[in-house]
N, CA and C atoms as an extended XYZ file, in Angstrom:
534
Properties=species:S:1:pos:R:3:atomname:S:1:resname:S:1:resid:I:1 pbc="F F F"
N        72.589       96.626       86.578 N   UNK     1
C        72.663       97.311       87.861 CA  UNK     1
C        71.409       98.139       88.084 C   UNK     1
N        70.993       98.804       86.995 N   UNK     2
C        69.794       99.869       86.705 CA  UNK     2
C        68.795       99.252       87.771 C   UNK     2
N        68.517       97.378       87.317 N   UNK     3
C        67.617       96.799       87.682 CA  UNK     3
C        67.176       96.582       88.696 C   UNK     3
N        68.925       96.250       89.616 N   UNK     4
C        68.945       95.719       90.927 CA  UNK     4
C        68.497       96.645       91.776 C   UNK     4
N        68.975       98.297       91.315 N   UNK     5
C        68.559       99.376       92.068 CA  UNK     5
C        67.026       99.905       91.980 C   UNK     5
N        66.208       99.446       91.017 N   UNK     6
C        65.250       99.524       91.082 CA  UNK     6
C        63.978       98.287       91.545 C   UNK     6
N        64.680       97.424       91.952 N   UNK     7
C        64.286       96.610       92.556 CA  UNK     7
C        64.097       97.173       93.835 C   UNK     7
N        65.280       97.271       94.620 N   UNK     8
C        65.135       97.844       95.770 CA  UNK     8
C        64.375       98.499       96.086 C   UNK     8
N        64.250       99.380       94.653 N   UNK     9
C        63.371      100.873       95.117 CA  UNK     9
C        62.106      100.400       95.446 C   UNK     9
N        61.800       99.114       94.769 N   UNK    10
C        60.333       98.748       94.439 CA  UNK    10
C        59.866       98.370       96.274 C   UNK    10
N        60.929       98.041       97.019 N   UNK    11
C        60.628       97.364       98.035 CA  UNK    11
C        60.535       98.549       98.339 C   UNK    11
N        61.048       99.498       98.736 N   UNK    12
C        60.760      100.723       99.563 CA  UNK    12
C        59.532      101.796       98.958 C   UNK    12
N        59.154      101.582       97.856 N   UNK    13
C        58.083      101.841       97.863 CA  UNK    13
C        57.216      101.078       98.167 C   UNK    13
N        56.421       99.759       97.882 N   UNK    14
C        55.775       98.930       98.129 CA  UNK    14
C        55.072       99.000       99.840 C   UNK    14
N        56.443       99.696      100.808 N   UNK    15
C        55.494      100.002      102.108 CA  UNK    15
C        54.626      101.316      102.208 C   UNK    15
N        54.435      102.048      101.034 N   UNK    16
C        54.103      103.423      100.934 CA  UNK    16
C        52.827      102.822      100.937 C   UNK    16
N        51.585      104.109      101.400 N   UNK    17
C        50.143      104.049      101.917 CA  UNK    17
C        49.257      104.475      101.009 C   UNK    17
N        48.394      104.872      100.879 N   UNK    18
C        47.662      105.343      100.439 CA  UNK    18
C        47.521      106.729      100.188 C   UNK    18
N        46.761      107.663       99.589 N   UNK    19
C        47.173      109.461       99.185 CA  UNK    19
C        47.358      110.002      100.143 C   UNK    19
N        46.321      109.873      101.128 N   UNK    20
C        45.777      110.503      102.616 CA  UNK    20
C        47.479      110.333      102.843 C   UNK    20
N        48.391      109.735      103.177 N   UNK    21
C        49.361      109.561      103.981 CA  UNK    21
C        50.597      109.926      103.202 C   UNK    21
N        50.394      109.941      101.551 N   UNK    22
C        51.517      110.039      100.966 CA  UNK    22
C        52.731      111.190      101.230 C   UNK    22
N        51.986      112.130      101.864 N   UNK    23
C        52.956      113.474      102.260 CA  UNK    23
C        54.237      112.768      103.695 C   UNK    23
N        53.659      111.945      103.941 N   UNK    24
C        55.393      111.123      104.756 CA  UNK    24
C        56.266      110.896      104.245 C   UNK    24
N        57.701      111.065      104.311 N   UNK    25
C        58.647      110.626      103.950 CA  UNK    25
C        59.433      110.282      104.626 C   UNK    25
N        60.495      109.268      104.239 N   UNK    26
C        61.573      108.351      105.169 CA  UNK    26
C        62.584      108.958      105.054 C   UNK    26
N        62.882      109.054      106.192 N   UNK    27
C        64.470      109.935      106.327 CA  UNK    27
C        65.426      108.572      106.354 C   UNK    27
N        66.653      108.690      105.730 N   UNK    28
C        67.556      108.349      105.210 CA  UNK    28
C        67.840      106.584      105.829 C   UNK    28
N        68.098      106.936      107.644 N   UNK    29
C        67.813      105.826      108.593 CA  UNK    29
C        66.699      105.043      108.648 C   UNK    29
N        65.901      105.458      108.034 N   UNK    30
C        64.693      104.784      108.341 CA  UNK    30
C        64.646      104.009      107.143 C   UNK    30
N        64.678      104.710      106.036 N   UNK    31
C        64.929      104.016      104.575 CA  UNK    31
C        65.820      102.570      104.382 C   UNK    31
N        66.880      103.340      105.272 N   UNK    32
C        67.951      101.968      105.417 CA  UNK    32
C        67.660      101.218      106.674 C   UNK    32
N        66.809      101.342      107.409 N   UNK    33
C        66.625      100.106      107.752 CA  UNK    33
C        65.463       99.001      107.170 C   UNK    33
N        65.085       99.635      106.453 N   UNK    34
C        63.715       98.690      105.688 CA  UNK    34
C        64.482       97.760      104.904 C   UNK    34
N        65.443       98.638      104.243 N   UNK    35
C        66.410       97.916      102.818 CA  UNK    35
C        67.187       96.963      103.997 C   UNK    35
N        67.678       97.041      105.782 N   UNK    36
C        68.490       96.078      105.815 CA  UNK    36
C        67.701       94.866      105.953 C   UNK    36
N        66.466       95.296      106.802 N   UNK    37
C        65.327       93.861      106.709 CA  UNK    37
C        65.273       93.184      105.437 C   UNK    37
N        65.015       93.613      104.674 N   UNK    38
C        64.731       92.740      103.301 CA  UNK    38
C        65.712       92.301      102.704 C   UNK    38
N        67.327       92.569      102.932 N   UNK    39
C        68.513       92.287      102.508 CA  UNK    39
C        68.776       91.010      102.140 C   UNK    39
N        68.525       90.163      103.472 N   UNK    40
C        68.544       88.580      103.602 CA  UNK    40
C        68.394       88.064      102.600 C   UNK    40
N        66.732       88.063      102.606 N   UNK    41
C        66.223       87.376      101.707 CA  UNK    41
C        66.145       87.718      100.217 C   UNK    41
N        66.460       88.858      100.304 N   UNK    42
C        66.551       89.539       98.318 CA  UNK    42
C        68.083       88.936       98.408 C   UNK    42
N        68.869       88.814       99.187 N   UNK    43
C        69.813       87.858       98.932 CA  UNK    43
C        69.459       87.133       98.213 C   UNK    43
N        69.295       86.340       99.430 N   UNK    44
C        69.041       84.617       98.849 CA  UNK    44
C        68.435       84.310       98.255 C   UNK    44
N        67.476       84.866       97.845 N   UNK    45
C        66.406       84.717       96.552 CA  UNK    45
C        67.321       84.973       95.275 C   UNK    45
N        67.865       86.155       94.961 N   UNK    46
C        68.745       86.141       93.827 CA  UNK    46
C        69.599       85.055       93.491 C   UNK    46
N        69.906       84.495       94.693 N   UNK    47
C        70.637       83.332       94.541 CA  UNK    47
C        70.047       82.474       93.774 C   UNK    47
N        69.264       82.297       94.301 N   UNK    48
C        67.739       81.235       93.458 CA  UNK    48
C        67.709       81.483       92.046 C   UNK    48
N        67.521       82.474       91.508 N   UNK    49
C        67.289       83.129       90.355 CA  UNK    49
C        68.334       82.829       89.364 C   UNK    49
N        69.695       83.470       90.492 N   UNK    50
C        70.990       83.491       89.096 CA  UNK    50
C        71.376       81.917       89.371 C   UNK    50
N        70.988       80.577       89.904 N   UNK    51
C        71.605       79.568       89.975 CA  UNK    51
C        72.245       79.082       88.807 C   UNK    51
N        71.247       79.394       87.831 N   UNK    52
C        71.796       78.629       86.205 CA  UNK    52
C        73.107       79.539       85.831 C   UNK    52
N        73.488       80.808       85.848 N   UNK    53
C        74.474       81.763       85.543 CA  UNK    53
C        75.551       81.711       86.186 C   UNK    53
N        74.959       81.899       87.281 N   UNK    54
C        76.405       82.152       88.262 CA  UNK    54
C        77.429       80.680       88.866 C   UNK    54
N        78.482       80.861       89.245 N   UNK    55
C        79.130       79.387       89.938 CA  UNK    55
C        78.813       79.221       91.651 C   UNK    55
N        79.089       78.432       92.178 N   UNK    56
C        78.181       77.665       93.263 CA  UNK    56
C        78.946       78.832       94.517 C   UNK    56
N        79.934       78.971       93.669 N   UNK    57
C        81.143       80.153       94.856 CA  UNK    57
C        80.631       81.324       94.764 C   UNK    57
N        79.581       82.126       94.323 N   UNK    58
C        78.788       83.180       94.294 CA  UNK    58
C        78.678       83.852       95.582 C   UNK    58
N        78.859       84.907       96.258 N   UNK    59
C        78.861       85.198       97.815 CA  UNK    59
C        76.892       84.908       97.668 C   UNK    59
N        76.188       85.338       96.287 N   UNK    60
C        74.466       85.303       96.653 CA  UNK    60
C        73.809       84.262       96.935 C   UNK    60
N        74.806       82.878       96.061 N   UNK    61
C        74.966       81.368       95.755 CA  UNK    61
C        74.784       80.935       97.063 C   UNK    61
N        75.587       81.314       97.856 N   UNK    62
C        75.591       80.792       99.169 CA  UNK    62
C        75.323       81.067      100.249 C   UNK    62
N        73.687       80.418      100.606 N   UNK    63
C        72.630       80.917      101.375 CA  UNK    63
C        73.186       80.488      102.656 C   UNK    63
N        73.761       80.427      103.504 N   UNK    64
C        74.574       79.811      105.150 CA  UNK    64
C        76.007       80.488      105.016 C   UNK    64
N        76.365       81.582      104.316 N   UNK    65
C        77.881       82.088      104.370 CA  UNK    65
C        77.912       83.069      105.307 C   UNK    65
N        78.911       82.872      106.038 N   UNK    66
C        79.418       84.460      106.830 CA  UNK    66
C        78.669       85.754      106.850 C   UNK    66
N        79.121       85.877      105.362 N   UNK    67
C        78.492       87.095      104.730 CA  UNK    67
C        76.592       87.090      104.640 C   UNK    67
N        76.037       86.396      104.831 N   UNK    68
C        74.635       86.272      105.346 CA  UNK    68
C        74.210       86.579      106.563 C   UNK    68
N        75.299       85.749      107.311 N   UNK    69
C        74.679       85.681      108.647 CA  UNK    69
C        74.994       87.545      109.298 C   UNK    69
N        75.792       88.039      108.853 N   UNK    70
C        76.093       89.268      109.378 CA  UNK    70
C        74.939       90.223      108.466 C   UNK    70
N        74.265       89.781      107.667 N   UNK    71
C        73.172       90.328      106.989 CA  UNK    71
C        71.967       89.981      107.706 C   UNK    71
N        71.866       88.814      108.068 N   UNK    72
C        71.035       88.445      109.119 CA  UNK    72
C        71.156       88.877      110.316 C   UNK    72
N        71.935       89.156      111.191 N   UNK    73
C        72.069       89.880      112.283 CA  UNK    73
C        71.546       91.779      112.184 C   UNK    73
N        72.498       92.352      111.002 N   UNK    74
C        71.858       93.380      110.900 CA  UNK    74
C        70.661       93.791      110.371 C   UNK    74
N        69.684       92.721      110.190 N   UNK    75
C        68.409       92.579      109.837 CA  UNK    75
C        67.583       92.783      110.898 C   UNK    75
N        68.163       91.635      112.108 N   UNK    76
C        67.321       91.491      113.043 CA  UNK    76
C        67.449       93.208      114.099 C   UNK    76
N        68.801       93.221      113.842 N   UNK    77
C        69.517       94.725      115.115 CA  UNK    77
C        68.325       95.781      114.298 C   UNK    77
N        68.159       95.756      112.535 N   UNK    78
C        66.884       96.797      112.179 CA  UNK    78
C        65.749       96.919      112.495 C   UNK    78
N        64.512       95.517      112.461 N   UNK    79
C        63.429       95.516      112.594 CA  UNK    79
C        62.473       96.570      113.257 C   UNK    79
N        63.640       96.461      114.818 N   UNK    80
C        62.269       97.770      115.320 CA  UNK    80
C        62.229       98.773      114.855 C   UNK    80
N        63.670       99.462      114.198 N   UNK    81
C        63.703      101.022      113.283 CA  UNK    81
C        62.883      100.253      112.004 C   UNK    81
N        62.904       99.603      111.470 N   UNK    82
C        61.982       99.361      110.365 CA  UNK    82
C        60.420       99.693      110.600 C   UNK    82
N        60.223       98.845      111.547 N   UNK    83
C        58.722       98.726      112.011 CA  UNK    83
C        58.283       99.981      112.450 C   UNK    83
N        59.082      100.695      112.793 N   UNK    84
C        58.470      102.237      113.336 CA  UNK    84
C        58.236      102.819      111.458 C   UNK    84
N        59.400      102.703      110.833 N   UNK    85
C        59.529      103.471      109.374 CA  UNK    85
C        57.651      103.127      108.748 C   UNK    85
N        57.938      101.356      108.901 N   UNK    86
C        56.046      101.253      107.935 CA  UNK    86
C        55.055      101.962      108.928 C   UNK    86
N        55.177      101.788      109.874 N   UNK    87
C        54.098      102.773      111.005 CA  UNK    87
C        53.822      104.044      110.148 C   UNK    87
N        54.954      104.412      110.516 N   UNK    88
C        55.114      106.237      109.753 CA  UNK    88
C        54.077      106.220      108.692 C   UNK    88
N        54.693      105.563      107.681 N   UNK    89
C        53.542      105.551      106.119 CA  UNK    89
C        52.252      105.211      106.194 C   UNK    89
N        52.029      104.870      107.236 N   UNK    90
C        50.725      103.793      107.091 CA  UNK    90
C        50.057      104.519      108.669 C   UNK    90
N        48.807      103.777      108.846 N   UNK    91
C        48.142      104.219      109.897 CA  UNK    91
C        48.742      103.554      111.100 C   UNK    91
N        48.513      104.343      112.239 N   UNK    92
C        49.279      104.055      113.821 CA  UNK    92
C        48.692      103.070      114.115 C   UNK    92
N        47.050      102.280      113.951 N   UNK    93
C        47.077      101.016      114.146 CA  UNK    93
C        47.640       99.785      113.847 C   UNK    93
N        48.963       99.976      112.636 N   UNK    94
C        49.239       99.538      111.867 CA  UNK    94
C        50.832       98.497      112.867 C   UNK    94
N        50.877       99.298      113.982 N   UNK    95
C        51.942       99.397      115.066 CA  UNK    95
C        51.397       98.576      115.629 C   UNK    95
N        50.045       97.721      116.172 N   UNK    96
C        49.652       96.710      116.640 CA  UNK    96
C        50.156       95.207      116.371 C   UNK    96
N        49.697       95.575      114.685 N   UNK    97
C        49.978       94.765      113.768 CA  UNK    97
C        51.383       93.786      113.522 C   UNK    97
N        52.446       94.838      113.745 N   UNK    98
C        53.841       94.467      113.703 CA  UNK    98
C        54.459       93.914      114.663 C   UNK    98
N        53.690       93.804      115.638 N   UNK    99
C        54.205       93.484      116.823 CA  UNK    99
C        54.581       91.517      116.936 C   UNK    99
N        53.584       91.296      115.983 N   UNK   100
C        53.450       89.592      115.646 CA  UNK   100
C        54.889       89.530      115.689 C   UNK   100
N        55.200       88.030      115.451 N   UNK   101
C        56.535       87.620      115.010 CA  UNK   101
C        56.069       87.062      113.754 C   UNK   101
N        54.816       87.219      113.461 N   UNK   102
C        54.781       86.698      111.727 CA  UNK   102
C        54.881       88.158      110.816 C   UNK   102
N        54.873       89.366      111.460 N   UNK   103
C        54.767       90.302      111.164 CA  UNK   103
C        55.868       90.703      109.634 C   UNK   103
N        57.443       90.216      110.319 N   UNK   104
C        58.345       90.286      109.239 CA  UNK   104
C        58.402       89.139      108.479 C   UNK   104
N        58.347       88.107      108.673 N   UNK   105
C        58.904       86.940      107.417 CA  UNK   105
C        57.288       87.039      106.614 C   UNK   105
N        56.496       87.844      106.911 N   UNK   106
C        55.345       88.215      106.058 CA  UNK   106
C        55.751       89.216      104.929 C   UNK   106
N        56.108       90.293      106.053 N   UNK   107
C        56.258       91.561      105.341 CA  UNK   107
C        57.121       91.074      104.085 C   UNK   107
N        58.826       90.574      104.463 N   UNK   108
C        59.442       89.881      103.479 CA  UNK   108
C        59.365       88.974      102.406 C   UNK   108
N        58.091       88.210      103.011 N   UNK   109
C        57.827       87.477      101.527 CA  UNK   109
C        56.481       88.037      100.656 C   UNK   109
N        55.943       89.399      100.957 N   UNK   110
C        55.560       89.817      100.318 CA  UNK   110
C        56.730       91.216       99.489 C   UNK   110
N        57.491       91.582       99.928 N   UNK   111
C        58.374       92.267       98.974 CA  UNK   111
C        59.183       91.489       98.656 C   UNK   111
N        59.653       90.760       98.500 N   UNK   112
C        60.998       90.123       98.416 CA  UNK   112
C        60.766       89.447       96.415 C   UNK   112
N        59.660       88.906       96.525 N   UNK   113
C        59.403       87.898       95.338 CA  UNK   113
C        58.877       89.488       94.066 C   UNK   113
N        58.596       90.455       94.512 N   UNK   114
C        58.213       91.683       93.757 CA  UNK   114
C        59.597       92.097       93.055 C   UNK   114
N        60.689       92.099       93.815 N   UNK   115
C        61.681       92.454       94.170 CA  UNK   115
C        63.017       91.221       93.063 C   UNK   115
N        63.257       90.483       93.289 N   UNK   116
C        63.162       89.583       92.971 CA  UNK   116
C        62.948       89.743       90.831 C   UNK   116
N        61.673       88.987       90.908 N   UNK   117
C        60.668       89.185       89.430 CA  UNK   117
C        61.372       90.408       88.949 C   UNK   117
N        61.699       91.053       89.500 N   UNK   118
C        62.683       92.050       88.495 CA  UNK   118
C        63.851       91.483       87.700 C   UNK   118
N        64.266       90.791       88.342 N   UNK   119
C        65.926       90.096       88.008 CA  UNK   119
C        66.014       89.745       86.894 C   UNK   119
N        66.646       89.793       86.093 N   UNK   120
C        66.990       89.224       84.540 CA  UNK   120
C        68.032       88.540       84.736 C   UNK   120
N        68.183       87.101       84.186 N   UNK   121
C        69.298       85.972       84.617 CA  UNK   121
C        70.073       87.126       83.918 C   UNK   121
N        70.265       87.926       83.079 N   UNK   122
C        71.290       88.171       82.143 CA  UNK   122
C        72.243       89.516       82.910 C   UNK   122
N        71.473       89.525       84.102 N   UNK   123
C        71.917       90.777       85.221 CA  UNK   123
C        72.655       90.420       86.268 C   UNK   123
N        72.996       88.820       86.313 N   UNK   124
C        73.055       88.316       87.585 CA  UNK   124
C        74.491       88.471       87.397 C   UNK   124
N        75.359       88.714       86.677 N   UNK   125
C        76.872       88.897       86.509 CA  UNK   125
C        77.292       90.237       87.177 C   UNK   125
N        76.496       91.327       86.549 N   UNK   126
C        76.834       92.600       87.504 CA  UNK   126
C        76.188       92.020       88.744 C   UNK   126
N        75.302       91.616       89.339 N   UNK   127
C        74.619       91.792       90.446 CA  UNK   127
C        75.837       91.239       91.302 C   UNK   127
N        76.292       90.029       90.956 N   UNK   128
C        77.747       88.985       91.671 CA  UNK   128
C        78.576       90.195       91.913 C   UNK   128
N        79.125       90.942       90.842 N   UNK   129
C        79.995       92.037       91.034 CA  UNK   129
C        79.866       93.005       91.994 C   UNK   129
N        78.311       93.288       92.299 N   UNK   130
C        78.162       94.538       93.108 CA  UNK   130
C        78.458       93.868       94.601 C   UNK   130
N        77.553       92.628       94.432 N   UNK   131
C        77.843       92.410       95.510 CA  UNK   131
C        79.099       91.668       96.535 C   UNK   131
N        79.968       91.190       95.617 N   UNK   132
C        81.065       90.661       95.811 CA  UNK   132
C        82.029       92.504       95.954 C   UNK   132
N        81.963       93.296       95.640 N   UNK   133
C        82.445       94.523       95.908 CA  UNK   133
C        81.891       95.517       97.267 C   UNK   133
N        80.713       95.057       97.220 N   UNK   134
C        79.969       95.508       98.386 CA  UNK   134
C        80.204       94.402       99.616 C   UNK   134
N        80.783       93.512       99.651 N   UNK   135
C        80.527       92.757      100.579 CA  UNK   135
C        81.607       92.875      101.764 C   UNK   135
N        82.934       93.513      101.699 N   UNK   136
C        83.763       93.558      102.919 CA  UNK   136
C        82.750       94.859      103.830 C   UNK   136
N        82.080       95.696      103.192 N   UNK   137
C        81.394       96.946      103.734 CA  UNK   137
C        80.232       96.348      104.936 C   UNK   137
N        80.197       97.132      106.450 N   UNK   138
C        79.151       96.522      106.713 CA  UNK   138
C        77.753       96.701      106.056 C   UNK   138
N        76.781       95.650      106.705 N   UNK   139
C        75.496       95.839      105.828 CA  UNK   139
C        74.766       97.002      106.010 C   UNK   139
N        74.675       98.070      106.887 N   UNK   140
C        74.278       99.294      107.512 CA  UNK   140
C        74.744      100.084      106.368 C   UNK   140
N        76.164      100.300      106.366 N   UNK   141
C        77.264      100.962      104.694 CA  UNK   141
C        76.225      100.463      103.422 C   UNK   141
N        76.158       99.066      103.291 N   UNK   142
C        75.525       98.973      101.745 CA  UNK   142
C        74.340       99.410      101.794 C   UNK   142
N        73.422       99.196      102.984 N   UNK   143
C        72.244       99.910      102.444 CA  UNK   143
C        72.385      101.364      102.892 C   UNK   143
N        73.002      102.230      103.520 N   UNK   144
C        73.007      103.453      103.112 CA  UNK   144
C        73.563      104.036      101.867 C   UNK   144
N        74.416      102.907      100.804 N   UNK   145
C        74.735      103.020       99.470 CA  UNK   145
C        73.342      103.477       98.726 C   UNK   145
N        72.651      102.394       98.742 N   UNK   146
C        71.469      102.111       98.341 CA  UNK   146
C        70.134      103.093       98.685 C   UNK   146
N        70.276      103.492       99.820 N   UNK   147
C        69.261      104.638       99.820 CA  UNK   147
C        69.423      105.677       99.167 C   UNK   147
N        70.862      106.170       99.320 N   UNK   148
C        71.725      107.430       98.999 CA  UNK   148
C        71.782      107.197       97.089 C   UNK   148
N        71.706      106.435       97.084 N   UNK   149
C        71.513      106.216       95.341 CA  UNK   149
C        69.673      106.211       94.888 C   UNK   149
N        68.957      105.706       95.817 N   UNK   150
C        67.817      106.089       95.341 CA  UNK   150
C        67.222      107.397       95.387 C   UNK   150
N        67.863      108.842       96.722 N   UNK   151
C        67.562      109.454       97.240 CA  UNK   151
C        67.985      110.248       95.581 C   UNK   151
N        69.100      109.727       95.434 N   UNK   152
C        69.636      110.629       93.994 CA  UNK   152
C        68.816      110.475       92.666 C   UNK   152
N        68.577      109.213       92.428 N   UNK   153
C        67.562      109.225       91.272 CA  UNK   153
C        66.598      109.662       91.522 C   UNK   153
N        65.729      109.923       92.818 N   UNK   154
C        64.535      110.309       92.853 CA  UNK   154
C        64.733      111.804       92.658 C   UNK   154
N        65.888      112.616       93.052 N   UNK   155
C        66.650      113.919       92.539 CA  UNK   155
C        66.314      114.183       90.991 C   UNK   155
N        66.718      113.226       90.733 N   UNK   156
C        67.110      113.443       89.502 CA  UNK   156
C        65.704      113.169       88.129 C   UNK   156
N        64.801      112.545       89.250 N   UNK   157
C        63.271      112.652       88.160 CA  UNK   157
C        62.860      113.454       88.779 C   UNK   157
N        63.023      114.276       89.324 N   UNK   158
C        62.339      115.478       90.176 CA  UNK   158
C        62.571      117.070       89.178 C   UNK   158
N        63.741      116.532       88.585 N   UNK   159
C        64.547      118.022       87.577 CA  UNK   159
C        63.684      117.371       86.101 C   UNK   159
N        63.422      115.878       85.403 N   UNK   160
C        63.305      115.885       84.338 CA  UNK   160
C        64.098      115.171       84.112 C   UNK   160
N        65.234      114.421       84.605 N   UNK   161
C        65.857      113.649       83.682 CA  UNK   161
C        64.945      112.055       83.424 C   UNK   161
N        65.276      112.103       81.598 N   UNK   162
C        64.329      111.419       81.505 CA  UNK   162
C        65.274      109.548       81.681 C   UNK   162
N        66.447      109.700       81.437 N   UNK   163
C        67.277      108.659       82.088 CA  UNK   163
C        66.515      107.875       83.302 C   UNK   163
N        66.075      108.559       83.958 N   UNK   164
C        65.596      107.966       85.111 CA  UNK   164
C        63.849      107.915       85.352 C   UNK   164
N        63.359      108.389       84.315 N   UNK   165
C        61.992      107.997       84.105 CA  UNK   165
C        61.347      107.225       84.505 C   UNK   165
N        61.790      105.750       84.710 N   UNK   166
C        60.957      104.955       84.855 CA  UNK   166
C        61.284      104.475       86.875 C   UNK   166
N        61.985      105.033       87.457 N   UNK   167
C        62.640      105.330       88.489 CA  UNK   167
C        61.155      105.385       89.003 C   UNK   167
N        60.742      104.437       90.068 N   UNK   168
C        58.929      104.462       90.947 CA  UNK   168
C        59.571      105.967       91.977 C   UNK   168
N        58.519      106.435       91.988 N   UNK   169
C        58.471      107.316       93.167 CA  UNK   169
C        58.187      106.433       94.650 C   UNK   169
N        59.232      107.130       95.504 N   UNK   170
C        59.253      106.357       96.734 CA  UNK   170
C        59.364      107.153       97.616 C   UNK   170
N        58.851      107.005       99.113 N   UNK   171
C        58.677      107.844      100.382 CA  UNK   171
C        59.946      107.954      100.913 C   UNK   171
N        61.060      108.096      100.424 N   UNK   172
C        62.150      108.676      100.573 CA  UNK   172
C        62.362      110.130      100.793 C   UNK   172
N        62.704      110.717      102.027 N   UNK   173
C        62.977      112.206      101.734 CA  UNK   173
C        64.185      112.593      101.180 C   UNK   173
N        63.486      113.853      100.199 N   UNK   174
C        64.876      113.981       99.566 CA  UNK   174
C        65.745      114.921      100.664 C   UNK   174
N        67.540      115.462      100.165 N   UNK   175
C        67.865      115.741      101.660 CA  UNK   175
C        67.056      117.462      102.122 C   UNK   175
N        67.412      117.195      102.920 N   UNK   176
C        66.160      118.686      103.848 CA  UNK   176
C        64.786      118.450      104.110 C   UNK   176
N        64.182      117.117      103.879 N   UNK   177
C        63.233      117.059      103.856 CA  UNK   177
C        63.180      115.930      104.995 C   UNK   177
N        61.911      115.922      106.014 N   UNK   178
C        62.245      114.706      107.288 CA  UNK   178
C        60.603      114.503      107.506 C   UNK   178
C-alpha cells in the first residue's frame, strides 16, 4: 500500500517547478484534481503490470468496466481544475501550453509510467484490495482519500517521523496553508 501511495505522491510531485516557484502549494481541490486526471490511466496501467498476479475479474484487470468509465468521466469533469493547479506551479505561460488537446494524454503518459515503475507485482494483491474497497466511493471521494493521506504523511515528515522518510516532498498545502 506504502507503494501505491507513494506512487501517487510521485505524480503530484512530478508537476512541481523549479526553486523560484517552489513556495506554491496545492490546496487540497486542486491536488485532487491532478490525482483524478491521472486516475484512468494509473488504472489501467496497473492492470498491465499486475496481469501475471491478479485474475482477469480484477476491477484494475478490466480496462472498458463501469468502474473506468466513471473514472474517465471524472477525469475529463477535472482537467480544467487540473490545468489551472500545473499553471499555479509552473510559469503562467505554461497556461498557453495546456490549452492543446495533446496537452493531457501527454501530461499522462509522462506521469503515469513514473508512477506505475513503482509497482511491485508482489503489491498488486493489496492494490486489488484497495481498490476493489475504494471502488463503490465516487472518484472525487478516492482521490480526496489520497490527497488527505498524502497531506498527512507530508505532516508527518515535517515532525521527523522517520517511518515516512522516504515520503517525496510535494506541493501539497499542508492544512492552513493555500
Amino acid at each position: 500500500m506504502r507503494r501505491a501511495v507513494f506512487a501517487l505522491a510521485a505524480a503530484l510531485m512530478s508537476v512541481a517547478v523549479p526553486a523560484q516557484a517552489s513556495a506554491a502549494c496545492l490546496t487540497s481541490a486542486e491536488a485532487e484534481s491532478i490525482a483524478l486526471v491521472a486516475m484512468p490511466d494509473l488504472i489501467r496501467q496497473t492492470g498491465q503490470i499486475c496481469a501475471a498476479t491478479l485474475p482477469a475479474t480484477s476491477l484494475v484487470r478490466r480496462p472498458q468496466s463501469a468502474f473506468l468509465q466513471r473514472y474517465d468521466a471524472a477525469a475529463d469533469a477535472a482537467w480544467p481544475a487540473a490545468k489551472l493547479a500545473v499553471v499555479k506551479l509552473s510559469d503562467p505561460a505554461m497556461e498557453m501550453l495546456l490549452q492543446s488537446d495533446f496537452a493531457r494524454p501527454m501530461l499522462t503518459s509522462l506521469l503515469v509510467p513514473l508512477l506505475v515503475g513503482r509497482i511491485a507485482t508482489n503489491d498488486c494483491g493489496t492494490i486489488d484490495r484497495l481498490v476493489s474497497l475504494l471502488e463503490p466511493l465516487p472518484p472525487r471521494n478516492t482521490a480526496g482519500i489520497v490527497v488527505t493521506t498524502l497531506q498527512y504523511l507530508k505532516a508527518e515528515k515535517a515532525k521527523g517521523n522517520g517511518a515516512v522518510a522516504d515520503v517525496p516532498d510535494l506541493p501539497v498545502c499542508t492544512r492552513g496553508t493555500r
